[in-house]
Short mmCIF file of C-alpha atoms in Angstrom, two decimals:
data_model
loop_
_atom_site.label_atom_id
_atom_site.label_comp_id
_atom_site.label_asym_id
_atom_site.label_seq_id
_atom_site.Cartn_x
_atom_site.Cartn_y
_atom_site.Cartn_z
CA MET A 461 94.10 116.57 94.82
CA SER A 462 90.53 117.06 95.98
CA ALA A 463 90.54 120.46 96.72
CA LEU A 464 87.68 123.86 97.66
CA ARG A 465 89.67 126.23 95.50
CA VAL A 466 89.75 130.37 96.53
CA VAL A 467 88.89 132.37 93.81
CA GLN A 468 88.94 135.82 95.72
CA ALA A 469 90.20 136.27 99.46
CA GLY A 470 88.81 138.76 101.96
CA PRO A 471 91.22 140.96 103.94
CA TYR A 472 92.14 137.92 106.71
CA SER A 473 90.73 134.16 106.35
CA THR A 474 92.12 131.13 107.66
CA VAL A 475 91.78 128.07 108.71
CA GLN A 476 90.83 127.64 111.93
CA ASP A 477 90.17 124.73 114.54
CA ALA A 478 89.40 124.58 118.31
CA GLY A 479 93.68 125.97 119.01
CA ARG A 480 96.99 124.37 119.50
CA PHE A 481 97.14 123.23 123.11
CA GLY A 482 100.16 121.57 125.17
CA SER A 483 102.81 123.88 123.19
CA GLN A 484 102.33 127.41 125.15
CA ARG A 485 104.81 126.14 127.41
CA PHE A 486 107.12 126.48 124.29
CA GLY A 487 106.50 129.75 122.76
CA ILE A 488 103.53 128.54 121.17
CA SER A 489 100.64 130.76 121.04
CA PRO A 490 97.37 128.42 120.90
CA ALA A 491 95.70 130.32 118.29
CA GLY A 492 92.29 128.83 117.33
CA ALA A 493 88.35 130.38 116.04
CA ALA A 494 88.12 133.80 117.77
CA ASP A 495 84.19 132.82 118.15
CA PRO A 496 83.95 128.62 119.09
CA ALA A 497 80.75 128.60 119.38
CA LEU A 498 79.65 129.40 115.61
CA LEU A 499 82.43 127.40 114.71
CA ALA A 500 81.00 124.46 116.55
CA ILE A 501 77.86 126.08 114.63
CA ALA A 502 79.21 125.66 111.55
CA ASN A 503 80.72 122.00 111.88
CA ARG A 504 77.38 120.75 112.98
CA LEU A 505 75.64 121.98 110.12
CA ALA A 506 78.04 120.16 108.05
CA GLY A 507 77.77 117.14 109.97
CA ASN A 508 81.66 117.55 111.30
CA ALA A 509 82.57 117.67 114.77
CA PRO A 510 82.32 120.60 116.75
CA ASP A 511 86.42 121.71 116.65
CA ALA A 512 86.83 120.33 112.90
CA ALA A 513 89.08 122.35 110.92
CA ALA A 514 87.28 125.44 109.02
CA ILE A 515 87.36 128.65 107.67
CA GLU A 516 87.46 131.64 109.56
CA CYS A 517 86.38 134.68 107.35
CA THR A 518 86.99 138.55 108.81
CA LEU A 519 83.85 140.87 107.65
CA LEU A 520 84.54 140.31 103.92
CA GLY A 521 84.57 136.45 103.32
CA ASP A 522 85.82 134.82 100.13
CA THR A 523 84.57 133.77 97.21
CA TYR A 524 85.28 129.79 96.50
CA GLU A 525 84.97 127.15 93.69
CA VAL A 526 84.21 123.76 93.88
CA ALA A 527 86.87 121.69 92.75
CA VAL A 528 86.05 117.93 93.79
CA GLU A 529 82.77 115.99 92.70
CA SER A 530 80.31 117.37 95.29
CA LEU A 531 80.68 118.47 98.91
CA ARG A 532 79.03 119.78 101.77
CA LEU A 533 79.48 123.12 103.00
CA ALA A 534 77.24 125.39 105.85
CA VAL A 535 78.01 129.24 107.06
CA ALA A 536 77.87 129.91 110.53
CA GLY A 537 77.33 134.03 110.43
CA ASP A 538 74.26 137.10 109.17
CA VAL A 539 75.90 136.93 106.64
CA ALA A 540 75.47 137.80 102.74
CA MET A 541 75.80 135.02 100.71
CA LYS A 542 75.20 134.11 96.72
CA ILE A 543 75.30 130.50 95.25
CA ASP A 544 76.04 130.92 90.99
CA GLY A 545 74.97 134.27 91.57
CA GLU A 546 71.54 133.56 93.32
CA ALA A 547 71.43 135.00 97.06
CA ALA A 548 71.75 131.99 99.41
CA ALA A 549 71.01 132.23 103.01
CA PRO A 550 73.45 130.94 105.08
CA TRP A 551 73.16 129.22 108.73
CA ARG A 552 72.60 126.24 106.56
CA SER A 553 74.04 123.43 105.07
CA TYR A 554 74.28 122.96 100.62
CA ARG A 555 75.70 120.37 98.48
CA LEU A 556 77.14 121.69 96.24
CA ALA A 557 78.72 119.83 93.10
CA ARG A 558 82.16 120.54 90.53
CA GLY A 559 82.17 124.32 88.93
CA GLN A 560 79.54 125.67 91.22
CA LYS A 561 80.46 129.68 92.54
CA LEU A 562 79.68 130.23 96.36
CA ARG A 563 80.59 134.11 96.95
CA ILE A 564 80.36 134.99 100.40
CA GLY A 565 79.73 138.11 102.66
CA PRO A 566 80.25 140.57 103.60
CA CYS A 567 78.51 139.88 107.59
CA ARG A 568 76.13 142.39 108.33
CA THR A 569 76.54 142.07 111.90
CA GLY A 570 79.63 140.93 113.84
CA LEU A 571 83.10 140.75 112.47
CA ARG A 572 84.00 137.42 111.82
CA PHE A 573 82.00 134.03 110.51
CA TYR A 574 82.33 130.48 109.34
CA VAL A 575 82.27 128.38 106.49
CA ALA A 576 82.39 124.08 107.75
CA VAL A 577 83.06 121.80 104.67
CA GLU A 578 82.06 118.06 105.54
CA GLY A 579 84.82 116.28 106.72
CA GLY A 580 87.02 118.91 107.43
CA ILE A 581 89.40 121.23 105.79
CA ALA A 582 92.54 118.77 105.42
CA CYS A 583 95.61 120.71 105.49
CA ALA A 584 98.28 119.15 108.10
CA PRO A 585 98.52 119.45 111.87
CA VAL A 586 101.39 121.00 113.59
CA LEU A 587 101.69 120.29 116.61
CA GLY A 588 98.26 118.36 117.39
CA SER A 589 96.07 121.77 115.77
CA ARG A 590 94.82 123.07 111.73
CA ALA A 591 94.72 126.16 113.05
CA THR A 592 96.80 129.17 111.65
CA HIS A 593 98.85 131.52 113.50
CA VAL A 594 100.06 134.16 110.20
CA ARG A 595 102.86 135.95 113.06
CA THR A 596 104.81 131.98 113.57
CA GLY A 597 103.25 131.42 110.19
CA ILE A 598 102.30 127.94 111.94
CA GLY A 599 98.97 125.89 110.64
CA GLY A 600 96.72 126.36 108.26
CA ILE A 601 97.70 126.60 104.67
CA GLU A 602 101.18 127.72 104.62
CA GLY A 603 101.30 129.49 108.35
CA ARG A 604 99.17 132.31 106.66
CA ARG A 605 96.01 134.32 105.18
CA LEU A 606 94.48 132.85 102.47
CA LYS A 607 94.94 133.77 98.90
CA ALA A 608 93.38 133.56 95.43
CA GLY A 609 94.20 130.59 93.99
CA ASP A 610 94.96 128.57 97.39
CA ALA A 611 93.52 125.10 96.82
CA LEU A 612 91.65 124.16 100.56
CA PRO A 613 92.68 120.47 101.09
CA LEU A 614 89.66 117.92 101.58
CA ALA A 615 89.75 114.72 102.81
CA GLN A 616 87.02 113.32 100.07
CA ASP A 617 86.07 114.09 96.47
CA ALA A 618 82.28 113.56 96.74
CA VAL A 619 79.75 113.27 99.82
CA ALA A 620 76.19 111.59 99.27
CA THR A 621 73.07 113.42 99.19
CA ARG A 622 71.07 113.40 102.16
CA PRO A 623 68.81 116.17 104.05
CA GLU A 624 70.00 119.23 104.48
CA LEU A 625 70.42 120.71 108.02
CA GLY A 626 69.50 124.60 109.44
CA PHE A 627 69.89 125.83 112.35
CA ASP A 628 67.38 129.10 113.73
CA PRO A 629 69.62 132.03 114.88
CA ALA A 630 67.10 132.98 116.72
CA ARG A 631 67.94 130.27 119.15
CA LEU A 632 71.23 132.08 120.00
CA PRO A 633 71.27 133.35 123.29
CA PRO A 634 70.88 136.90 123.76
CA ALA A 635 74.06 138.59 124.58
CA PRO A 636 74.62 140.42 128.47
CA GLU A 637 75.01 144.29 127.99
CA ARG A 638 78.57 144.29 129.17
CA LEU A 639 81.84 141.85 128.80
CA ARG A 640 82.33 139.99 131.78
CA VAL A 641 85.79 139.71 133.69
CA VAL A 642 87.22 138.13 136.61
CA LEU A 643 89.71 140.96 137.84
CA GLY A 644 93.62 139.80 138.60
CA PRO A 645 95.77 138.73 138.65
CA GLN A 646 97.72 141.67 138.94
CA ASP A 647 94.62 144.27 140.08
CA ASP A 648 96.98 144.70 142.86
CA TYR A 649 98.74 147.12 140.26
CA PHE A 650 96.25 149.47 139.91
CA THR A 651 94.87 152.04 142.42
CA PRO A 652 90.94 151.80 143.67
CA ALA A 653 90.36 154.77 140.98
CA GLY A 654 91.93 152.72 137.99
CA ILE A 655 89.87 149.38 138.68
CA ALA A 656 86.78 152.28 138.98
CA THR A 657 87.77 153.58 135.58
CA PHE A 658 87.94 150.28 134.11
CA LEU A 659 84.75 149.58 135.35
CA GLY A 660 82.41 151.90 135.03
CA SER A 661 83.43 153.65 131.63
CA ASP A 662 83.26 153.00 127.87
CA TYR A 663 85.96 151.50 125.67
CA ALA A 664 86.36 151.63 122.12
CA VAL A 665 88.01 149.27 120.00
CA ALA A 666 90.64 150.86 118.45
CA ARG A 667 91.10 150.23 114.38
CA ASP A 668 94.14 148.20 114.72
CA ALA A 669 92.59 145.58 116.73
CA ASP A 670 93.24 141.61 115.36
CA ARG A 671 93.68 138.05 116.39
CA MET A 672 96.39 138.93 118.43
CA GLY A 673 95.05 141.73 120.64
CA CYS A 674 92.32 144.05 121.03
CA ARG A 675 93.22 147.80 121.87
CA LEU A 676 90.93 149.21 123.20
CA GLU A 677 90.66 153.50 123.60
CA GLY A 678 88.56 155.05 126.24
CA PRO A 679 89.63 157.12 129.65
CA ALA A 680 93.54 155.90 130.90
CA ILE A 681 93.27 153.33 133.93
CA GLU A 682 95.74 153.92 136.86
CA HIS A 683 98.43 152.19 137.75
CA ALA A 684 99.46 151.99 141.61
CA LYS A 685 103.03 150.67 141.17
CA GLY A 686 104.34 150.97 137.84
CA HIS A 687 103.81 149.21 134.52
CA ASN A 688 106.06 146.62 134.34
CA ILE A 689 105.66 142.84 136.16
CA ILE A 690 108.32 140.35 135.94
CA SER A 691 106.96 138.58 132.30
CA ASP A 692 105.11 135.70 133.46
CA GLY A 693 102.04 134.09 131.48
CA ILE A 694 99.21 135.82 129.56
CA PRO A 695 95.73 134.06 129.78
CA LEU A 696 92.83 134.15 127.11
CA GLY A 697 91.17 137.09 127.80
CA GLY A 698 94.22 138.66 129.64
CA ILE A 699 93.27 142.65 129.74
CA GLN A 700 97.05 143.90 130.43
CA VAL A 701 97.47 147.92 130.68
CA PRO A 702 100.51 149.06 129.72
CA GLY A 703 101.95 152.94 130.58
CA ASN A 704 99.84 155.15 128.71
CA GLY A 705 96.58 153.34 130.51
CA GLN A 706 94.69 152.07 127.54
CA PRO A 707 93.81 148.53 127.93
CA ILE A 708 94.75 145.46 125.55
CA ALA A 709 92.55 142.14 125.86
CA LEU A 710 94.71 139.60 124.06
CA MET A 711 92.98 137.41 121.80
CA ARG A 712 93.42 133.81 120.99
CA ASP A 713 96.97 134.89 118.69
CA ARG A 714 98.60 136.20 121.81
CA GLN A 715 102.24 135.89 122.48
CA THR A 716 102.85 133.59 125.35
CA THR A 717 104.15 135.23 128.21
CA GLY A 718 104.71 139.06 128.09
CA GLY A 719 105.21 142.31 130.81
CA TYR A 720 102.52 144.53 131.79
CA PRO A 721 100.23 143.91 134.34
CA LYS A 722 97.22 142.13 133.99
CA ILE A 723 93.88 144.22 135.72
CA ALA A 724 91.09 141.27 134.33
CA CYS A 725 90.49 138.55 132.21
CA LEU A 726 87.34 138.21 130.51
CA ILE A 727 85.34 135.14 131.09
CA GLY A 728 85.67 132.53 127.84
CA PRO A 729 82.50 133.16 126.29
CA ASP A 730 82.79 137.42 125.75
CA VAL A 731 86.70 136.76 124.57
CA ALA A 732 84.59 135.51 121.89
CA ARG A 733 82.34 138.45 122.36
CA LEU A 734 84.66 141.03 121.61
CA ALA A 735 86.46 139.04 118.70
CA GLN A 736 83.37 140.24 117.28
CA LYS A 737 83.07 143.68 118.09
CA ARG A 738 84.35 146.09 115.16
CA PRO A 739 86.47 148.96 115.20
CA GLY A 740 85.17 152.17 117.20
CA GLU A 741 82.34 150.30 118.73
CA ALA A 742 82.21 150.55 122.64
CA VAL A 743 82.51 148.34 124.98
CA ARG A 744 81.82 148.29 128.91
CA PHE A 745 83.17 146.24 131.69
CA ALA A 746 81.51 143.91 134.58
CA ALA A 747 83.65 142.23 137.16
CA LEU A 748 82.31 138.84 138.27
CA SER A 749 83.78 136.72 141.25
CA PRO A 750 85.51 133.78 140.48
CA ALA A 751 82.34 131.52 141.18
CA GLU A 752 79.68 134.36 139.46
CA ALA A 753 82.39 133.21 136.27
CA GLN A 754 81.85 129.79 136.41
CA GLU A 755 78.01 129.90 136.90
CA ALA A 756 78.09 132.03 133.51
CA VAL A 757 80.48 130.08 131.75
CA ARG A 758 78.35 126.56 131.96
CA ALA A 759 75.39 128.49 131.56
CA GLN A 760 76.34 129.72 128.16
CA ALA A 761 77.50 125.88 127.56
CA ALA A 762 74.31 124.58 128.22
CA ARG A 763 72.83 127.28 126.35
CA LEU A 764 75.39 126.01 123.04
CA ALA A 765 74.84 122.68 123.82
CA GLU A 766 70.99 123.45 122.93
CA CYS A 767 71.53 125.00 120.27
CA LEU A 768 73.54 123.02 118.39
CA ALA A 769 70.74 120.10 119.34
CA GLY A 770 68.44 122.91 117.52
CA ILE A 771 70.39 122.01 114.25
CA VAL A 772 67.87 119.48 112.55
CA PRO A 773 66.79 119.02 109.05
CA LEU A 774 65.36 121.14 106.63
CA GLU A 775 62.01 120.66 105.96
CA MET B 723 110.73 131.20 151.73
CA THR B 724 107.19 133.36 150.81
CA ALA B 725 104.15 131.35 150.47
CA PRO B 726 102.72 130.65 147.43
CA LYS B 727 99.46 132.74 146.35
CA VAL B 728 97.21 130.90 143.70
CA LEU B 729 95.48 134.02 141.93
CA ALA B 730 92.66 133.69 139.50
CA ALA B 731 93.23 134.17 135.85
CA GLY B 732 89.61 134.37 134.29
CA ASP B 733 88.02 131.67 134.35
CA ALA B 734 89.81 129.08 132.99
CA ALA B 735 93.08 129.55 134.32
CA PHE B 736 95.15 130.00 137.66
CA SER B 737 98.31 131.80 138.59
CA ILE B 738 99.96 130.29 141.04
CA GLU B 739 103.28 133.12 142.07
CA PHE B 740 105.62 132.32 144.26
CA GLY B 741 107.44 135.60 144.70
CA ASP B 742 108.09 138.89 142.76
CA ALA B 743 111.72 138.11 141.95
CA ILE B 744 114.41 136.89 139.21
CA ASP B 745 115.52 134.40 141.08
CA PRO B 746 117.21 131.01 140.16
CA ALA B 747 115.92 129.29 143.39
CA LEU B 748 112.58 130.84 142.80
CA ASN B 749 112.65 129.91 139.29
CA ALA B 750 113.37 126.33 140.87
CA ARG B 751 110.06 126.15 142.97
CA VAL B 752 108.06 127.03 139.65
CA HIS B 753 109.46 124.36 137.59
CA ALA B 754 109.19 121.36 140.27
CA LEU B 755 105.49 122.57 140.49
CA ASP B 756 105.45 121.82 136.53
CA ARG B 757 107.17 118.98 136.94
CA ALA B 758 104.78 117.01 139.85
CA LEU B 759 101.95 118.46 137.33
CA ALA B 760 103.53 116.44 134.70
CA ALA B 761 104.06 113.84 136.62
CA ALA B 762 100.29 113.46 137.47
CA PRO B 763 98.12 116.18 136.28
CA LEU B 764 95.17 117.59 138.43
CA PRO B 765 91.66 116.58 136.57
CA GLY B 766 90.31 119.35 133.96
CA MET B 767 94.18 119.90 134.13
CA VAL B 768 94.76 121.28 129.78
CA GLU B 769 98.40 122.44 129.87
CA THR B 770 100.92 124.57 132.26
CA VAL B 771 103.12 127.53 131.43
CA PRO B 772 106.57 128.02 133.87
CA THR B 773 107.56 131.29 134.02
CA TYR B 774 110.23 133.49 135.96
CA ARG B 775 108.11 133.57 139.22
CA SER B 776 104.68 131.62 138.22
CA LEU B 777 102.98 129.06 136.81
CA LEU B 778 100.18 129.31 135.13
CA VAL B 779 97.67 126.45 134.98
CA TYR B 780 94.94 126.46 132.08
CA PHE B 781 92.06 124.36 132.71
CA ASP B 782 89.03 123.18 131.27
CA PRO B 783 86.11 125.01 133.53
CA LEU B 784 83.30 122.79 132.55
CA ARG B 785 85.78 118.98 133.32
CA CYS B 786 86.11 120.27 137.25
CA ASP B 787 85.01 122.56 139.27
CA PRO B 788 87.68 125.50 139.82
CA ALA B 789 87.51 125.40 143.33
CA ALA B 790 88.55 122.11 144.09
CA LEU B 791 91.20 122.28 141.36
CA ARG B 792 92.35 125.31 143.05
CA GLU B 793 92.70 123.48 146.37
CA ALA B 794 94.26 120.86 144.57
CA LEU B 795 96.76 123.21 142.95
CA LEU B 796 97.71 124.15 147.03
CA ALA B 797 98.09 121.16 148.32
CA ARG B 798 100.29 119.85 145.48
CA THR B 799 102.81 123.61 145.62
CA ALA B 800 102.84 122.94 149.61
CA ALA B 801 104.12 119.58 148.84
CA THR B 802 106.76 120.02 146.34
CA GLU B 803 108.66 122.57 148.19
CA GLY B 804 111.99 122.10 149.24
CA ALA B 805 112.22 119.24 146.36
CA ALA B 806 115.53 118.91 144.54
CA PRO B 807 115.95 121.01 141.95
CA ALA B 808 115.96 118.30 138.47
CA PRO B 809 119.65 120.03 137.70
CA GLY B 810 118.37 120.59 133.47
CA ARG B 811 120.28 119.55 131.04
CA LEU B 812 123.14 121.07 129.82
CA TYR B 813 123.21 122.26 126.08
CA ARG B 814 126.79 123.74 124.57
CA VAL B 815 126.43 126.46 121.57
CA PRO B 816 128.73 127.59 119.10
CA VAL B 817 128.63 130.90 118.28
CA ARG B 818 130.46 132.55 115.66
CA TYR B 819 131.07 136.04 117.59
CA GLY B 820 132.07 139.30 116.23
CA GLY B 821 132.56 140.28 112.64
CA ALA B 822 129.82 140.34 110.21
CA MET B 823 127.35 138.11 112.45
CA GLY B 824 127.85 139.93 115.28
CA GLU B 825 128.14 143.08 114.54
CA ASP B 826 127.68 144.95 117.78
CA LEU B 827 130.42 143.43 119.32
CA GLU B 828 133.11 146.12 119.19
CA ALA B 829 130.85 148.52 120.19
CA VAL B 830 129.38 146.65 123.08
CA ALA B 831 133.12 145.62 124.19
CA ALA B 832 134.43 149.29 123.47
CA LYS B 833 131.20 150.56 125.89
CA LEU B 834 132.64 148.25 128.86
CA GLY B 835 135.44 148.95 128.66
CA LEU B 836 137.05 145.18 127.22
CA ALA B 837 138.89 144.40 124.66
CA PRO B 838 136.77 142.09 121.79
CA ASP B 839 137.94 138.58 123.22
CA GLU B 840 137.57 139.55 126.35
CA LEU B 841 134.14 140.20 126.39
CA VAL B 842 133.59 136.95 124.12
CA ARG B 843 135.22 135.20 126.99
CA ARG B 844 133.36 136.60 129.64
CA HIS B 845 129.73 135.88 127.65
CA SER B 846 130.43 132.36 126.74
CA ALA B 847 132.02 131.50 130.88
CA PRO B 848 128.75 131.41 132.52
CA GLU B 849 126.59 128.46 132.39
CA TYR B 850 123.16 130.32 132.28
CA ARG B 851 119.89 128.26 133.20
CA VAL B 852 116.60 128.46 130.94
CA TYR B 853 114.45 130.20 133.49
CA MET B 854 111.52 129.93 130.56
CA ILE B 855 110.32 129.97 127.39
CA GLY B 856 107.79 132.61 125.49
CA PHE B 857 107.19 135.28 123.15
CA SER B 858 107.95 133.31 120.30
CA PRO B 859 108.91 129.70 119.60
CA GLY B 860 111.58 128.24 121.40
CA LEU B 861 112.60 131.63 122.66
CA ALA B 862 114.92 130.26 125.78
CA TYR B 863 114.88 133.44 128.44
CA LEU B 864 118.65 132.86 130.00
CA GLY B 865 119.25 134.08 133.35
CA GLY B 866 123.18 134.25 134.68
CA LEU B 867 124.63 137.20 132.89
CA PRO B 868 127.79 138.42 134.74
CA ALA B 869 127.16 141.63 136.25
CA GLU B 870 129.88 143.34 134.72
CA LEU B 871 128.40 142.71 130.86
CA VAL B 872 124.94 144.68 131.81
CA ILE B 873 124.32 147.08 129.43
CA PRO B 874 121.05 149.38 128.53
CA ARG B 875 119.32 148.13 124.81
CA ARG B 876 120.34 149.66 121.76
CA ASP B 877 118.64 153.36 120.64
CA ASP B 878 117.43 152.73 117.55
CA PRO B 879 116.15 148.55 117.58
CA ARG B 880 116.88 147.05 114.94
CA PRO B 881 113.55 145.89 111.96
CA ALA B 882 114.82 142.29 111.97
CA VAL B 883 117.85 140.16 112.79
CA PRO B 884 117.75 136.61 111.43
CA ARG B 885 117.44 132.93 113.14
CA GLY B 886 120.47 132.29 115.13
CA ALA B 887 121.37 135.42 116.24
CA VAL B 888 122.83 135.48 119.67
CA LEU B 889 121.80 138.90 121.48
CA MET B 890 122.48 140.86 124.97
CA ALA B 891 121.12 143.46 126.71
CA GLY B 892 120.23 144.13 130.38
CA GLN B 893 120.10 141.03 132.23
CA GLN B 894 119.02 139.47 129.57
CA THR B 895 121.29 137.10 126.81
CA LEU B 896 119.54 134.97 124.38
CA PHE B 897 119.09 133.50 121.27
CA TYR B 898 116.66 134.25 118.18
CA PRO B 899 114.75 130.31 116.75
CA VAL B 900 113.24 132.57 114.08
CA GLU B 901 113.92 136.06 112.64
CA MET B 902 112.42 138.93 114.44
CA PRO B 903 112.99 142.59 115.50
CA THR B 904 115.20 143.10 118.65
CA GLY B 905 117.03 145.95 121.20
CA PHE B 906 119.33 143.87 122.18
CA HIS B 907 123.37 143.80 121.01
CA VAL B 908 124.07 141.84 118.56
CA LEU B 909 127.39 139.84 119.48
CA GLY B 910 127.55 136.93 116.82
CA ARG B 911 125.59 134.13 115.44
CA THR B 912 124.57 130.23 116.12
CA PRO B 913 124.07 127.97 113.85
CA VAL B 914 121.95 125.68 116.98
CA ARG B 915 117.97 126.31 115.31
CA ALA B 916 116.03 126.21 119.04
CA PHE B 917 113.41 125.52 117.28
CA ASP B 918 112.67 124.00 114.11
CA LEU B 919 109.82 121.82 113.15
CA ALA B 920 111.25 119.23 110.78
CA ARG B 921 112.77 117.68 113.68
CA PRO B 922 111.02 114.76 116.01
CA GLU B 923 111.45 117.27 119.30
CA PRO B 924 111.09 121.05 117.52
CA PHE B 925 112.00 122.67 120.46
CA LEU B 926 115.59 122.36 121.69
CA LEU B 927 114.98 123.96 125.44
CA LYS B 928 112.70 123.46 127.91
CA PRO B 929 112.58 125.22 131.01
CA GLY B 930 115.00 124.12 133.47
CA ASP B 931 117.99 123.73 130.60
CA ARG B 932 121.31 125.04 131.12
CA VAL B 933 123.32 126.88 128.33
CA ARG B 934 126.81 127.64 127.83
CA PHE B 935 128.37 129.34 125.12
CA HIS B 936 131.77 128.56 122.76
CA ALA B 937 133.43 131.06 120.17
CA ILE B 938 133.70 129.04 116.85
CA GLY B 939 134.93 130.18 113.13
CA ASP B 940 133.35 130.70 109.70
CA ALA B 941 134.17 127.34 108.95
CA GLU B 942 133.28 125.47 112.07
CA TYR B 943 129.77 128.21 111.21
CA ALA B 944 129.39 126.87 108.04
CA ARG B 945 129.95 122.63 108.72
CA LEU B 946 127.94 123.12 111.72
CA ASP B 947 125.03 124.86 109.66
CA ALA B 948 124.75 122.69 107.06
CA ALA B 949 124.40 119.78 109.41
CA ALA B 950 121.55 121.84 111.18
CA GLU B 951 119.95 122.35 108.26
CA ARG B 952 119.56 118.72 108.02
CA GLY B 953 118.65 118.50 111.63
CA TRP B 954 121.70 118.87 113.83
CA THR B 955 121.06 119.95 117.46
CA PRO B 956 124.11 119.59 120.28
CA GLU B 957 123.41 116.67 122.13
CA ALA B 958 122.27 117.33 125.42
CA GLU B 959 124.66 116.55 128.89
CA ALA B 960 123.52 115.95 132.43
#
């Protein structure tokens, strides 16, 4: 079987695409790439559609061996890498031949990076997506993290020679200082002082932050009328505040419903920015009106489109 | 009837709240709007998540004007108010109550001052409503537990109970689609798979459906469990 073989797996590498939509009403978490912009860049470098299934690595990354005649692979992220023991640069594509070995990681900044292969990772789609949701064992490779010995199925045995593509990461848009949120849907469960605490304090990413929830540690946020609501749907980036007053941002692997009040929701691009923060890093929030949020999201999409247009053949 | 509120839930979702209670009539309004949106989706909508008293509507903010969508959702909500509730489908779910598969049945019956058989009779008497599905794949939150069966959760949650476990605590009763931890009391086990990716229809229940439990013995459990392994599910009834 045509495959990319995993020689050594990092702490949390999974197959991800844009996510699994349409089944949240049945309790199925969407999953999907924690940083969709980086997934799109890796895919474009490899010659794929922006949402093709690729590998999402966390901090340390993996070692692979090419187990097909040839393949084309690209890496998006500020990450150290070696091909057959020689230092190599990320942010570009490579055509590799059978037996070549690739060591990717650790990442130098951020937390998550992407390895795309031309044609995509060809594991079977589940409910319309190849994204891995580890907690329920759905999607990707047997619904779990990658491990040494895995053979990641590929769509093709060989790829044609063509100019390789590159991306200059200096083109990435500068990140605003604060993580942007829209208050609600349950901001009425908090006192004005509680909301002022939330928007005016530093919060540190907890050690056990993961793809489901990013627990944050800082000054306790004061509730106005208890910390239980009648369970409702949890939007992407919803920030719930349980009884201890410590906020938890709910990420791609979040449970579909929950019963804690949500003081605010991160805007989409800033869910990805939070997903790139390492444990201990401090974050601070800023509230936008819905109209300002829409403006910010459109601007971000335009900048990503410019980035993708800036992916060109290497000199 | 309180007027529904459309609340912002970030840049890509609205939460339409119909009230603040667990109530069949309130829940039916949620499902009525959900059905109307499924029949004729508004531009930019991605998916909806119906829950007890609200509907979460996901949309793509790059493919629609959220302010216009908000207005359209309010109009659609007004148009569906007063619609006759859909009856949902009825599923009869067999349960092996008590014994090794329902290790808390006797203790719960004792706490409620009932004989174990009487607890089984009362638990299997009502027609439960599927208020919502959430938290894990195919997990249906059932409403309609008789008030005299309300009992607090266990003091010591169990790290895992098997798929099919029939559970009860507070005002809730449910059966597990997959193995999970629980603080609820284990009354029995059903061979019914609420969630099975091998089936063409992986999810047995939809929000708004109805469930009725009935007691079975070991032999029937074994027979139906083997059938469920091959894809059997209870027939839907009107």
